[in-house]
C-alpha positions as YAML, in Angstrom:
chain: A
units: angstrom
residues:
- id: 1
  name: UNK
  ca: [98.04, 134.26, 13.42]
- id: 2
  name: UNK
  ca: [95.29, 132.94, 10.92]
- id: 3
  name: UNK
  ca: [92.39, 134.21, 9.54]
- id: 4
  name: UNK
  ca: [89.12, 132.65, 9.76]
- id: 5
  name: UNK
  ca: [89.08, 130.94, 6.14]
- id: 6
  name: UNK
  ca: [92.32, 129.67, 7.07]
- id: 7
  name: UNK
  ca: [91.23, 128.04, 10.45]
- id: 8
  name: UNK
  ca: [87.82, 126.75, 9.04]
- id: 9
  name: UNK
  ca: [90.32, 125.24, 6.21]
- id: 10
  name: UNK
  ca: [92.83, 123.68, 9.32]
- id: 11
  name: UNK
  ca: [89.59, 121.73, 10.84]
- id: 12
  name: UNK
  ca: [87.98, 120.66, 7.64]
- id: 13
  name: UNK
  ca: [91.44, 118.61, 7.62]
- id: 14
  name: UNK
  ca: [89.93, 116.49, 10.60]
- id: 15
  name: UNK
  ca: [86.02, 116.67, 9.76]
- id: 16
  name: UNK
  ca: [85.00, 113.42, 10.05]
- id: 17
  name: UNK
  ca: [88.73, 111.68, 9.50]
- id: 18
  name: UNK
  ca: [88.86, 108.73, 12.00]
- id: 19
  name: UNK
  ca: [91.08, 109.19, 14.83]
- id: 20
  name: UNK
  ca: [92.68, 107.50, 17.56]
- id: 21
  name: UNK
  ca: [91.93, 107.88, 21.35]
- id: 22
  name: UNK
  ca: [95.57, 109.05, 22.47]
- id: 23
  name: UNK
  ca: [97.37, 112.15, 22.28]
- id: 24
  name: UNK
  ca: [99.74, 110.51, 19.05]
- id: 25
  name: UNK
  ca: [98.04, 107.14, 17.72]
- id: 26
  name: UNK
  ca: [100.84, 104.86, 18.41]
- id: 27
  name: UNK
  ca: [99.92, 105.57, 22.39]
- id: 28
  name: UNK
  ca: [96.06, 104.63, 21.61]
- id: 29
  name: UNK
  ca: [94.44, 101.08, 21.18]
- id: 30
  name: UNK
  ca: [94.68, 101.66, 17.51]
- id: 31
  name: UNK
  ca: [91.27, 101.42, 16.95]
- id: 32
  name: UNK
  ca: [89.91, 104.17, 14.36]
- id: 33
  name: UNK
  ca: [87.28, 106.40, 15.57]
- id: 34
  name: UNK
  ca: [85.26, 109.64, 14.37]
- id: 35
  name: UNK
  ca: [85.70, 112.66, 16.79]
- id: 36
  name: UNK
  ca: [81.73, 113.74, 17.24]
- id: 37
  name: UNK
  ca: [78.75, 113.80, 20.37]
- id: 38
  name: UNK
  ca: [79.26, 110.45, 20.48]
- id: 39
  name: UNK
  ca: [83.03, 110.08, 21.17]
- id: 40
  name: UNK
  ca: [83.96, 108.47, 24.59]
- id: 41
  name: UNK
  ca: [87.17, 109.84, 25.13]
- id: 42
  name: UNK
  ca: [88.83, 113.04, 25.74]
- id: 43
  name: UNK
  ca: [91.36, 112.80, 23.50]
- id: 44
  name: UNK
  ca: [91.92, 112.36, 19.38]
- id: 45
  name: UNK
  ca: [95.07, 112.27, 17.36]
- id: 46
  name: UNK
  ca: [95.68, 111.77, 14.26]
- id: 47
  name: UNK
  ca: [98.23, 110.66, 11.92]
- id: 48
  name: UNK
  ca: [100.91, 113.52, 10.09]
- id: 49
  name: UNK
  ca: [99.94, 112.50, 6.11]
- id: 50
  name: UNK
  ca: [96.84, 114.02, 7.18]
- id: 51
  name: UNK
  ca: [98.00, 117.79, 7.19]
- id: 52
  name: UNK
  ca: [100.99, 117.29, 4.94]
- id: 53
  name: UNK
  ca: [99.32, 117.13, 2.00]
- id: 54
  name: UNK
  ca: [97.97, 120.52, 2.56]
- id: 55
  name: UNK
  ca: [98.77, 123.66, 1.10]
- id: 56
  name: UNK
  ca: [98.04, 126.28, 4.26]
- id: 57
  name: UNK
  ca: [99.43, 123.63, 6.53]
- id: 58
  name: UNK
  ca: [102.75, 123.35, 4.63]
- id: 59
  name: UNK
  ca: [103.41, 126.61, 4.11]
- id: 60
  name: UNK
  ca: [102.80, 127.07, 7.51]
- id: 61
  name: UNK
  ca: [105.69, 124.77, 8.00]
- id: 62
  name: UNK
  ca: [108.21, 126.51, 5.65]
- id: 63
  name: UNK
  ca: [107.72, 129.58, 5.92]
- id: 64
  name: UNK
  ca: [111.35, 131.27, 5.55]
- id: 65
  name: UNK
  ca: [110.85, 133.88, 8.75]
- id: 66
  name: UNK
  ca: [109.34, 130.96, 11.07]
- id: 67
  name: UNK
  ca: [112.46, 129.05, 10.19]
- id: 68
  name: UNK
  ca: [114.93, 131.63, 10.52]
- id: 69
  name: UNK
  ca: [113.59, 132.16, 14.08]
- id: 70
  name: UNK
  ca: [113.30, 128.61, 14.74]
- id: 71
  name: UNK
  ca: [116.95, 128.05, 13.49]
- id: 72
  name: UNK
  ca: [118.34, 130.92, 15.70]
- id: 73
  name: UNK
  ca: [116.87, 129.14, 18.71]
- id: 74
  name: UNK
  ca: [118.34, 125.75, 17.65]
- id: 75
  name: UNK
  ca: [121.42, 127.29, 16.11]
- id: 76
  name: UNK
  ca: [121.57, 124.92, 13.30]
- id: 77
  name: UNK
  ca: [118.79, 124.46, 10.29]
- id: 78
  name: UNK
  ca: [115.97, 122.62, 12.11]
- id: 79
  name: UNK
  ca: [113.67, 119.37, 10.99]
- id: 80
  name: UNK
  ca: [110.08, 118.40, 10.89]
- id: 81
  name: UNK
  ca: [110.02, 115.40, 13.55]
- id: 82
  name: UNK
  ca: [106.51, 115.55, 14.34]
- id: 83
  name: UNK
  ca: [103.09, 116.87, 13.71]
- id: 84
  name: UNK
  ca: [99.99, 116.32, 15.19]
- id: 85
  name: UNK
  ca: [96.61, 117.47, 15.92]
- id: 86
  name: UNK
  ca: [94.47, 117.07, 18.72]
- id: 87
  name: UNK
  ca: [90.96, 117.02, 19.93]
- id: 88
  name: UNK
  ca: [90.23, 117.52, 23.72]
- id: 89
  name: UNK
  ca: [86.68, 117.20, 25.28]
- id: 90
  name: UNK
  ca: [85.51, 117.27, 28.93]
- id: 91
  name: UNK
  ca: [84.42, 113.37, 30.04]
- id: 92
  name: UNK
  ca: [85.26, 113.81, 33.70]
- id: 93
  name: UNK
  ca: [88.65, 112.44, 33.57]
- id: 94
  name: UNK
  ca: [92.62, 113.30, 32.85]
- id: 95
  name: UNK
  ca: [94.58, 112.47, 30.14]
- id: 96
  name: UNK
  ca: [98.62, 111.98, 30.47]
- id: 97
  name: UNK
  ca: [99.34, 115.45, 28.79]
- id: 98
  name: UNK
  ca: [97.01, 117.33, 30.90]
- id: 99
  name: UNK
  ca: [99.31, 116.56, 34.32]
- id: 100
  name: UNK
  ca: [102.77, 118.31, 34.08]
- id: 101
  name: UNK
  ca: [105.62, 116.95, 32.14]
- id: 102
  name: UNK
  ca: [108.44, 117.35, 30.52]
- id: 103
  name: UNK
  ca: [109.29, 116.85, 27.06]
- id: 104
  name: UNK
  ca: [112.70, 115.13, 26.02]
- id: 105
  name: UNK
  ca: [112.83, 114.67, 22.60]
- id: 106
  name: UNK
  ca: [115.84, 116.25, 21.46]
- id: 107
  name: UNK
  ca: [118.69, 117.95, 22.69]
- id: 108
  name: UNK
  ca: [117.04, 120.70, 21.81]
- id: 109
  name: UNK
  ca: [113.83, 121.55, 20.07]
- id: 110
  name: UNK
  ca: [111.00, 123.67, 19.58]
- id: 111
  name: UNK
  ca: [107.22, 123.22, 19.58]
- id: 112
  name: UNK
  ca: [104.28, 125.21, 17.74]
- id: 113
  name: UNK
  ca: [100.25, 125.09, 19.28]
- id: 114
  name: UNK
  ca: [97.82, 126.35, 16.92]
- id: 115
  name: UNK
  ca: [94.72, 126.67, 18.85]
- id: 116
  name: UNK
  ca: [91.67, 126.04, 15.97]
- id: 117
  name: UNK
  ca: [89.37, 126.62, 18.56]
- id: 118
  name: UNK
  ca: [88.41, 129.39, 20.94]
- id: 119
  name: UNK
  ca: [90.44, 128.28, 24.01]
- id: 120
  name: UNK
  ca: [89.41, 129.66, 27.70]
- id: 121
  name: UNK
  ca: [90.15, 128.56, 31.35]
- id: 122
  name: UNK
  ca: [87.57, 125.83, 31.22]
- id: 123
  name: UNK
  ca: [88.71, 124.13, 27.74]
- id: 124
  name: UNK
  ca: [92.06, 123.42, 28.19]
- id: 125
  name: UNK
  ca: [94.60, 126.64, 27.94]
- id: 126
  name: UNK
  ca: [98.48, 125.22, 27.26]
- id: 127
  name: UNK
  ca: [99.76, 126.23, 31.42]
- id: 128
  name: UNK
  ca: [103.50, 126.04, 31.45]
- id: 129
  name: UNK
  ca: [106.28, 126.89, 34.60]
- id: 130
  name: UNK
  ca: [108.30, 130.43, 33.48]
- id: 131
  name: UNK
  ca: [112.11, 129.48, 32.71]
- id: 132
  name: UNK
  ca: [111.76, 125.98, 33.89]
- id: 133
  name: UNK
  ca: [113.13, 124.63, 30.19]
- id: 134
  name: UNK
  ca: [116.45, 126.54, 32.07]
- id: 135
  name: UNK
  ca: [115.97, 124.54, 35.36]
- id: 136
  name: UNK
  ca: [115.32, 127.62, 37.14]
- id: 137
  name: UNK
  ca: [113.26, 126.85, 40.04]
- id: 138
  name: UNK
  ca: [109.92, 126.43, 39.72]
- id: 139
  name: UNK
  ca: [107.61, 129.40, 39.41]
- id: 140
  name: UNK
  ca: [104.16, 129.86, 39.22]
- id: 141
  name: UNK
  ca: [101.95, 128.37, 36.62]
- id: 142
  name: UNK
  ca: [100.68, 130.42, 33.86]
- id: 143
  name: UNK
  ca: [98.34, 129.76, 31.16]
- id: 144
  name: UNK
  ca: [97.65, 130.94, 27.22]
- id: 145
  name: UNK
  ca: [94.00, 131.50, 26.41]
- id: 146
  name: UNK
  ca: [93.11, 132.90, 23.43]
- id: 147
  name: UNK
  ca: [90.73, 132.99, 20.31]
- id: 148
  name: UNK
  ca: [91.07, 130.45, 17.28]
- id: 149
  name: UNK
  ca: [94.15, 131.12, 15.71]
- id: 150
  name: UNK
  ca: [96.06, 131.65, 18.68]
- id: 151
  name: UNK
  ca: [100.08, 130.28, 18.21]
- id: 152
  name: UNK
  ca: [102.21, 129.68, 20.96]
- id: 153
  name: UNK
  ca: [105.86, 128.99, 20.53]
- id: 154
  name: UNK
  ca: [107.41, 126.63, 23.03]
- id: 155
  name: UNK
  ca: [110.19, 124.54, 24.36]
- id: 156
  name: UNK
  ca: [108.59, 122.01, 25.95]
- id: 157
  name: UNK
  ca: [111.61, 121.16, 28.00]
- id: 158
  name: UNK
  ca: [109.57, 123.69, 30.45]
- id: 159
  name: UNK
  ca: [106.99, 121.97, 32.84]
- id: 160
  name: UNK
  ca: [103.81, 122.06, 31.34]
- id: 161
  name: UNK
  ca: [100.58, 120.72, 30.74]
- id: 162
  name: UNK
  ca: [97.00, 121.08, 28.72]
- id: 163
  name: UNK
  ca: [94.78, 122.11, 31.70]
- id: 164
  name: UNK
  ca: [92.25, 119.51, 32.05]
- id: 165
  name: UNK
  ca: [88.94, 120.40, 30.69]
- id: 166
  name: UNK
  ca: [85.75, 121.31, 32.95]
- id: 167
  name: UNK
  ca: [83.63, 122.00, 29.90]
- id: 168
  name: UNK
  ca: [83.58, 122.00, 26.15]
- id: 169
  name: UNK
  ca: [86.27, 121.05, 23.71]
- id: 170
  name: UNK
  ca: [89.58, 122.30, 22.42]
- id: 171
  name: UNK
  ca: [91.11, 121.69, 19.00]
- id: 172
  name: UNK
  ca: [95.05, 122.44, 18.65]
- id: 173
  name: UNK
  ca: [97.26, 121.81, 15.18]
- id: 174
  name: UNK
  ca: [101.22, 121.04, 16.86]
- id: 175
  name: UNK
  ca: [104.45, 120.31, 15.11]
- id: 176
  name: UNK
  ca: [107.99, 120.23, 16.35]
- id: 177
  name: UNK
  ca: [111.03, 121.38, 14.89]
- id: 178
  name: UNK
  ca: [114.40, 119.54, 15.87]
- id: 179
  name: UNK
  ca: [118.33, 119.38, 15.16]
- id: 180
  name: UNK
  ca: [117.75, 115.47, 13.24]
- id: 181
  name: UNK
  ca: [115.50, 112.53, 13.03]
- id: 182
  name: UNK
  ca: [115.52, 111.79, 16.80]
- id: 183
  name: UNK
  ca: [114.37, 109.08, 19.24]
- id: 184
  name: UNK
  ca: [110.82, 110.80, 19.76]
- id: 185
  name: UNK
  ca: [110.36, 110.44, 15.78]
- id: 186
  name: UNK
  ca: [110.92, 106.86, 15.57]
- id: 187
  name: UNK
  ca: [109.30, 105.98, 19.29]
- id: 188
  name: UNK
  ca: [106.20, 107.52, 17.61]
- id: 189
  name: UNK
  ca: [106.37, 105.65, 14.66]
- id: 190
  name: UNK
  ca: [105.72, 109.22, 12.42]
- id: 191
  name: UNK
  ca: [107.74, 107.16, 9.62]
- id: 192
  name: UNK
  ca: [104.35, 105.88, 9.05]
- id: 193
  name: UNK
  ca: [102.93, 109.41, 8.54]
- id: 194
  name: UNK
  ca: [105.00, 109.74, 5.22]
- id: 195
  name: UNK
  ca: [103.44, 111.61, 1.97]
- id: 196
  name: UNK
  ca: [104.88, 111.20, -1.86]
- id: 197
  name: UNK
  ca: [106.91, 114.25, -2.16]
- id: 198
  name: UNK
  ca: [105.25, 115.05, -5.15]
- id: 199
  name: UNK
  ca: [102.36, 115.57, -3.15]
- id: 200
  name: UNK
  ca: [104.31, 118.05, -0.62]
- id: 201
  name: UNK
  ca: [106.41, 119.89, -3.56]
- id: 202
  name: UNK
  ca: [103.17, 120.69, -5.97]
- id: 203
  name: UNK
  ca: [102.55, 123.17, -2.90]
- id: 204
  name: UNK
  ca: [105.86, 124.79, -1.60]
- id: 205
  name: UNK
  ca: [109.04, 125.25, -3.60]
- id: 206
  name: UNK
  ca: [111.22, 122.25, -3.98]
- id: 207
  name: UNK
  ca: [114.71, 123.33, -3.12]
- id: 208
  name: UNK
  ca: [117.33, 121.94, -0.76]
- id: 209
  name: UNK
  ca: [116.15, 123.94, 2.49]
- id: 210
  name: UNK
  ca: [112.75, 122.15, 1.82]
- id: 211
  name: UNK
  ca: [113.96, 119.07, 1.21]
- id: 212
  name: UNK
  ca: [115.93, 118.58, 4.04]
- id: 213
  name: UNK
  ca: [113.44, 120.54, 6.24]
- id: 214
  name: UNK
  ca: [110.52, 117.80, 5.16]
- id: 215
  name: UNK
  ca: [112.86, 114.78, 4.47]
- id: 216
  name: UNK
  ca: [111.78, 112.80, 7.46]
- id: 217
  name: UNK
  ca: [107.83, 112.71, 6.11]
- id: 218
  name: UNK
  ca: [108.49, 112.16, 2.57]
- id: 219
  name: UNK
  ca: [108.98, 109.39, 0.23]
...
């Protein structure tokens, strides 16, 4: 989906930009940490101002055939309720997102991975149930692996999981369209992830699809 200049620009976002040791940083003990050797944990979020003031990132976001697509799925035009990023390492243990869940956030949404890093059976492939978002019965796991710039499109309504490392790292860039500002937005405190819009519209074209699209992270 990207090139490599484009993913080596996606990570430089988080290159040495404290952290927090949860998979969103209102779930973490809120104490700001650098992802490197060091780190003790297996997982690092960040806040959203991080990537929204970003050129690649935000056109990314508003790109007119991604949100025709993602407005047939939700059958009404969608809006930015989250974005994310995560670091994964192997530290012998299991984080919350890496057992299988369900996502609730809306009445009906839909999620985008970004994998920044090379992403193989041992360092954490996205494993989701077929049709399960449908509450057909449970079938078979299967997992996405794939090279850096991998995207996988997903309602996370399905049962699914990050597969718990054995070895190495993973890096994935998420964001979630939605029908409004819903629960999940405010439960994860993303208000505080806002950017001065002057900062968002000096890279995509200001207009009312825009606006309302990016409305819940600007100010």
């Amino acid at each position: 989906f990207l090139n490599t200049s484009e993913i080596d620009e996606l990570k430089n976002i988080v290159n040495g930009l404290e952290g927090y040791n949860a998979h969103c940083p209102h779930h973490s003990d809120l104490v700001p940490r650098v992802y490197d050797e060091n780190y003790e944990f297996n997982t690092c979020s960040y806040y959203p101002h991080e990537f929204l003031k970003n050129k690649l990132f935000l056109k990314l976001l508003t790109d007119p055939k991604t949100l025709s697509l993602v407005q047939s799925y939700l059958g009404c035009f969608p809006t930015v309720y989250s974005v994310n990023s995560w670091w994964h390492k192997f530290n012998g243990t299991v984080y919350d997102t890496q057992i299988f869940h369900r996502d609730t956030d809306d009445f009906k949404f839909l999620c985008f991975f970004l994998y920044l890093t090379d992403v193989d059976d041992d360092n954490g492939p996205h494993v989701y149930c077929p049709k399960s978002h449908i509450n057909m019965p449970l079938q078979q796991p299967k997992s996405i692996k794939g090279k850096a710039g991998t995207l996988i499109l997903a309602d996370t309504f399905s049962m699914h999981k990050g597969n718990p490392l054995v070895s190495g790292e993973r890096l994935v860039l998420w964001w979630r369209y939605g029908m409004y500002a819903n629960n999940q937005y405010f439960m994860s405190q993303n208000e505080k992830g806002k950017v001065d819009s002057s900062e968002v519209f000096n890279h995509v074209e200001k207009n009312q699809h825009n606006e309302y699209l990016l409305r819940l992270f600007t100010k």
